[in-house]
Coordinates of C-alpha atoms in Angstrom, one line a residue:
M272 CA -20.4 84.7 49.8
S273 CA -22.2 88.2 49.6
A274 CA -20.6 91.5 49.2
Y275 CA -21.0 92.3 52.9
G276 CA -19.2 89.0 53.4
H277 CA -16.1 90.1 52.1
E278 CA -16.2 93.1 53.6
M279 CA -16.2 91.5 57.5
E280 CA -13.6 88.8 56.4
R281 CA -10.9 91.5 55.0
E282 CA -11.7 93.2 58.2
Y283 CA -11.4 90.6 60.6
S284 CA -7.9 89.4 58.8
A285 CA -7.0 92.7 59.4
Q286 CA -7.3 93.2 62.8
S287 CA -6.1 89.5 63.8
I288 CA -3.0 91.0 62.1
L289 CA -2.4 94.0 63.8
A290 CA -3.5 92.2 67.0
G291 CA -0.2 89.9 66.2
E292 CA 1.9 92.5 66.3
G293 CA 2.5 92.4 69.9
S294 CA 2.7 88.7 70.0
E295 CA 5.7 86.4 69.8
M296 CA 4.6 84.7 66.8
G297 CA 4.1 88.4 65.4
S298 CA 7.5 89.6 66.2
R299 CA 9.0 86.9 63.7
Y300 CA 7.8 88.6 60.9
T301 CA 7.7 92.3 62.2
S302 CA 11.5 92.3 63.4
E303 CA 14.6 93.4 61.6
A304 CA 17.2 91.5 60.2
G305 CA 19.9 91.2 63.6
I306 CA 20.9 90.2 67.4
Y307 CA 18.0 91.4 69.5
M308 CA 20.1 92.1 73.8
S309 CA 19.3 92.6 76.8
S310 CA 20.7 95.9 78.3
F311 CA 21.7 93.4 81.1
A312 CA 23.5 91.1 78.7
A313 CA 25.4 94.3 76.5
T314 CA 26.6 95.2 79.6
V315 CA 28.3 91.7 80.4
F316 CA 29.3 91.6 76.8
I317 CA 30.8 95.3 76.7
S318 CA 32.4 94.9 80.2
G319 CA 34.0 91.2 78.9
L320 CA 35.4 93.5 76.0
V321 CA 37.2 95.7 78.4
T322 CA 38.1 92.8 80.7
A323 CA 39.9 91.0 77.2
G324 CA 41.4 94.0 76.3
V325 CA 43.2 95.4 79.8
S326 CA 44.0 91.6 80.0
V327 CA 45.9 91.8 76.2
L328 CA 47.5 95.2 76.9
S329 CA 49.0 93.8 80.2
L330 CA 49.9 91.0 78.2
L331 CA 51.7 92.9 76.1
V332 CA 53.5 95.2 78.6
A333 CA 54.7 92.3 79.8
L334 CA 56.2 91.1 76.8
A335 CA 58.0 94.5 76.5
V336 CA 59.8 94.6 80.2
M337 CA 60.6 90.7 79.8
L338 CA 62.6 91.5 76.3
N339 CA 63.9 95.1 77.3
S340 CA 65.2 92.5 81.0
C341 CA 66.4 90.0 78.6
E342 CA 68.7 92.6 76.2
R343 CA 70.1 94.4 79.2
Q344 CA 71.0 90.5 80.7
N345 CA 72.4 90.1 77.2
S346 CA 74.4 93.7 77.2
G347 CA 76.0 92.5 80.5
V348 CA 76.9 88.9 79.9
L349 CA 78.3 90.2 76.5
E350 CA 80.1 93.0 78.4
M351 CA 80.9 90.7 80.9
Y352 CA 82.2 88.4 78.4
R353 CA 84.5 91.2 76.8
N354 CA 85.7 91.8 80.5
T355 CA 86.7 88.5 80.9
L356 CA 88.4 88.1 77.6
S357 CA 90.5 91.1 78.1
Y358 CA 91.0 90.4 81.9
D359 CA 92.3 86.7 81.0
Y360 CA 94.2 88.1 78.3
C361 CA 96.6 90.9 80.1
R362 CA 96.8 88.0 83.4
N363 CA 98.6 85.6 81.0
L364 CA 100.5 88.6 79.5
A365 CA 101.2 89.3 82.8
M366 CA 102.7 86.1 83.5
H367 CA 104.9 85.9 80.4
A368 CA 106.2 88.9 81.4
E369 CA 107.1 88.0 84.8
L370 CA 109.2 84.6 83.1
N371 CA 110.7 86.6 80.4
S372 CA 111.7 89.5 82.8
L373 CA 109.8 92.1 80.4
S374 CA 109.6 95.6 81.2
E375 CA 105.9 97.2 81.7
D376 CA 105.7 99.0 77.9
I377 CA 103.9 95.5 76.3
F378 CA 100.9 96.0 78.0
P379 CA 97.9 97.7 76.4
A380 CA 96.0 100.4 77.8
I381 CA 93.7 98.6 78.8
C382 CA 95.3 96.3 81.0
T383 CA 96.2 99.5 83.0
D384 CA 92.0 99.7 83.6
I385 CA 91.9 96.3 84.6
S386 CA 94.7 96.2 86.6
T387 CA 93.5 99.2 88.9
L388 CA 90.2 97.3 88.9
Y389 CA 92.2 94.3 90.6
V390 CA 93.2 95.6 93.1
K391 CA 90.0 98.2 94.3
D392 CA 87.4 95.2 93.6
G393 CA 89.4 93.3 96.4
Q394 CA 90.0 90.1 94.0
Y395 CA 94.0 91.0 94.6
K396 CA 93.1 90.8 98.0
K397 CA 91.7 87.5 98.0
D398 CA 94.4 86.1 96.1
L399 CA 96.9 86.7 98.5
N400 CA 94.9 85.4 101.0
A401 CA 94.6 83.1 99.4
T402 CA 98.6 81.9 98.5
V403 CA 99.1 82.9 102.6
T404 CA 96.5 80.4 103.3
I405 CA 98.3 77.4 101.3
A406 CA 101.3 78.4 102.9
E407 CA 100.5 77.9 106.4
E408 CA 98.7 74.5 105.9
F409 CA 102.3 73.1 104.2
F410 CA 103.9 74.6 107.6
S411 CA 101.4 73.2 109.8
S412 CA 101.9 69.9 108.5
I413 CA 105.5 69.9 109.0
R414 CA 107.6 70.9 111.7
P415 CA 111.6 71.7 112.4
Q416 CA 114.0 69.8 113.5
N417 CA 115.9 71.1 116.3
D418 CA 119.4 71.1 115.2
G419 CA 118.0 74.5 113.8
R420 CA 118.9 73.5 110.3
D421 CA 115.5 74.2 108.7
V422 CA 115.4 77.3 107.4
V423 CA 112.8 79.3 105.2
L424 CA 113.9 82.1 102.8
M425 CA 111.7 85.2 102.5
D426 CA 112.0 88.2 100.1
A427 CA 112.3 90.9 102.9
D428 CA 111.4 93.3 99.9
D429 CA 108.0 92.3 100.2
F430 CA 107.7 93.9 103.3
F431 CA 108.1 97.3 102.2
S432 CA 104.9 99.3 101.2
G433 CA 106.7 103.1 101.1
E434 CA 104.9 103.1 104.8
T435 CA 106.1 105.5 107.0
L436 CA 108.3 104.7 109.9
F437 CA 106.7 103.0 112.9
D438 CA 103.1 103.5 111.3
N439 CA 101.3 102.5 114.6
Q440 CA 97.8 101.7 112.9
F441 CA 100.1 99.1 110.6
V442 CA 102.0 97.6 113.3
Y443 CA 98.5 97.1 115.8
G444 CA 96.7 95.7 112.2
I445 CA 99.2 93.3 111.9
N446 CA 100.2 92.6 115.4
N447 CA 96.2 91.8 115.8
D448 CA 95.6 90.2 112.4
V449 CA 93.5 93.2 111.3
L450 CA 93.9 94.8 107.9
H451 CA 91.8 98.0 108.7
D452 CA 92.0 99.5 105.2
S453 CA 91.4 96.7 102.4
S454 CA 91.1 99.6 99.7
R455 CA 94.8 100.7 100.5
D456 CA 97.6 100.0 97.2
A457 CA 99.1 97.1 96.2
K458 CA 102.1 97.5 98.5
Y459 CA 100.0 98.0 101.6
L460 CA 98.4 94.8 100.5
R461 CA 101.5 92.7 99.7
Q462 CA 103.2 94.1 103.3
F463 CA 100.1 93.3 105.4
F464 CA 100.4 89.5 104.1
A465 CA 103.5 89.1 103.8
L466 CA 104.6 90.2 107.6
K467 CA 101.0 88.2 108.3
L468 CA 102.9 84.9 106.8
Y469 CA 106.0 85.9 108.8
L470 CA 104.7 86.1 112.1
K471 CA 102.8 82.4 111.5
L472 CA 106.3 80.8 110.5
Q473 CA 108.0 82.7 113.9
G474 CA 105.2 81.9 115.8
G475 CA 105.7 78.1 114.5
R476 CA 109.8 78.4 115.6
W477 CA 111.0 78.1 111.6
P478 CA 114.4 79.8 111.3
L479 CA 113.9 82.6 109.0
I480 CA 116.5 84.4 106.5
L481 CA 115.4 87.8 104.6
L482 CA 116.8 88.5 101.5
S483 CA 117.0 91.7 100.0
R484 CA 117.8 93.5 96.8
K485 CA 119.2 96.7 98.8
P486 CA 122.8 97.0 99.0
E487 CA 124.5 96.6 102.1
K488 CA 125.1 100.5 103.2
L489 CA 121.4 100.2 103.8
R490 CA 121.0 98.0 106.6
N491 CA 120.7 100.1 109.3
T492 CA 117.7 101.6 107.9
T493 CA 116.4 98.5 106.4
V494 CA 116.6 97.3 109.7
D495 CA 114.9 100.1 111.3
Y496 CA 112.0 99.7 108.9
L497 CA 111.6 96.1 109.3
I498 CA 111.5 96.4 113.2
S499 CA 109.0 99.1 112.9
V500 CA 106.6 97.3 110.6
G501 CA 106.8 93.9 113.3
C502 CA 109.2 92.2 111.7
H503 CA 112.2 91.2 114.0
G504 CA 113.6 87.6 115.0
W505 CA 115.0 86.2 111.6
S506 CA 118.1 84.4 111.5
S507 CA 120.0 86.1 109.2
L508 CA 119.1 89.1 106.4
I509 CA 121.2 89.0 103.7
M510 CA 122.2 92.1 101.1
R511 CA 124.2 92.6 98.3
M512 CA 127.8 94.8 98.8
D513 CA 128.4 97.5 96.7
N514 CA 130.2 94.6 94.0
E515 CA 127.6 92.9 93.9
M516 CA 124.8 95.2 92.9
K517 CA 126.1 94.8 89.2
I518 CA 125.3 90.9 88.9
D519 CA 122.0 89.9 88.2
Y520 CA 119.9 89.3 91.5
E521 CA 118.9 85.6 90.3
E522 CA 122.2 84.7 89.5
F523 CA 123.4 86.5 93.2
L524 CA 120.5 84.7 94.7
S525 CA 121.6 81.3 93.4
K526 CA 124.8 81.6 94.9
Q527 CA 123.4 82.3 98.1
R528 CA 121.0 79.3 98.0
S529 CA 124.0 77.2 96.9
M530 CA 126.5 78.5 100.2
L531 CA 123.7 77.8 102.5
Q532 CA 123.0 74.2 101.6
R533 CA 126.9 74.0 101.1
D534 CA 126.7 74.7 105.0
G535 CA 124.0 72.6 105.8
F536 CA 121.1 74.4 105.8
R537 CA 118.0 72.8 104.3
I538 CA 115.6 75.0 102.8
K539 CA 112.1 73.9 103.2
A540 CA 110.5 76.8 101.0
V541 CA 111.5 79.9 99.3
I542 CA 108.9 83.3 99.2
S543 CA 108.7 86.1 97.4
S544 CA 106.3 88.2 94.9
Q545 CA 108.8 88.1 92.9
M546 CA 110.3 85.5 89.9
D547 CA 114.0 86.6 90.5
T548 CA 113.6 85.1 93.5
L549 CA 112.2 81.9 92.4
R550 CA 114.1 80.6 89.7
G551 CA 117.5 79.0 89.6
P552 CA 119.3 76.0 91.6
C553 CA 118.7 75.2 94.9
L554 CA 115.2 76.0 95.8
G555 CA 114.2 74.0 98.5
D556 CA 111.0 71.7 99.4
R557 CA 108.8 74.1 98.4
I558 CA 108.0 77.8 96.6
F559 CA 105.3 80.4 97.4
K560 CA 105.1 83.0 94.8
L561 CA 103.0 85.3 96.8
P562 CA 100.8 87.5 94.2
Y563 CA 101.6 91.1 92.1
P564 CA 99.1 93.3 90.9
I565 CA 98.6 92.0 87.0
F566 CA 99.8 94.4 84.4
R567 CA 101.1 97.7 85.0
H568 CA 101.4 97.6 88.4
G569 CA 102.4 93.8 88.1
M570 CA 106.1 95.2 86.7
E571 CA 106.1 97.1 90.0
G572 CA 109.7 97.9 90.8
Y573 CA 111.1 95.6 88.2
G574 CA 113.7 97.6 87.2
E575 CA 115.3 98.0 90.7
N576 CA 115.0 94.6 91.2
Q577 CA 117.4 93.6 88.7
K578 CA 120.4 96.8 90.0

């Protein structure tokens, strides 16, 4: 080939290569290493990354909230468990104190706080109502005989709450079975439910004998108070003479019950919130113990009861 021919071939080859730069085949030789991506694909890709990031962030936040909630819940369960342990301990200690006539100074400080909550949170009211309901169910299943010898003994001191005489609101509440203020103190609650049960028994024509730790010289005052709160129509009110005030009350009541049975009376039940009334011989067919505020208040008036 002539020199001119070689020159033409080189020129043609160079033009072919340059022309191929715009073709698909030419791009394979001229593109740099990497991934080619259009603007639309890039937008979709970035949106996906953002969405994934938001999802991961939401998941982390949700996990954090769940962990925090579980921690609070576990803390609440643990606190409830601790309170339950303290409550059970104090309640059993109170029962032990009642059974053994121990004074209130055996209770630790935590029992005082739990005792206050026991009344204010309404649990004492619920326990009183449950006990009265059980007693009412028992008496609704039986009837007193017509000879007047079936008697029920009730602790008259449970009817005292420290309320002033002729408390019209209280009398209205008893007569209409309405507890106006469930947050009142423990004495008020006990008085309300004791009188509620008393009126129920009275309506069932049960002869009622009241027992009191108070001395005989206070009979008139005691009778006036009982009548003022709606407690009336009892068969008798047993109180202690001056020379009997030194006798242990449990022993005193045991003798009184023995004399009643000797005189031909049939004791169907004894009802009281105090253990000294519910111990000893001649207790009859059933005994019903009204709940007492546990712990510190559980021994309320104990020293007076033993005079």
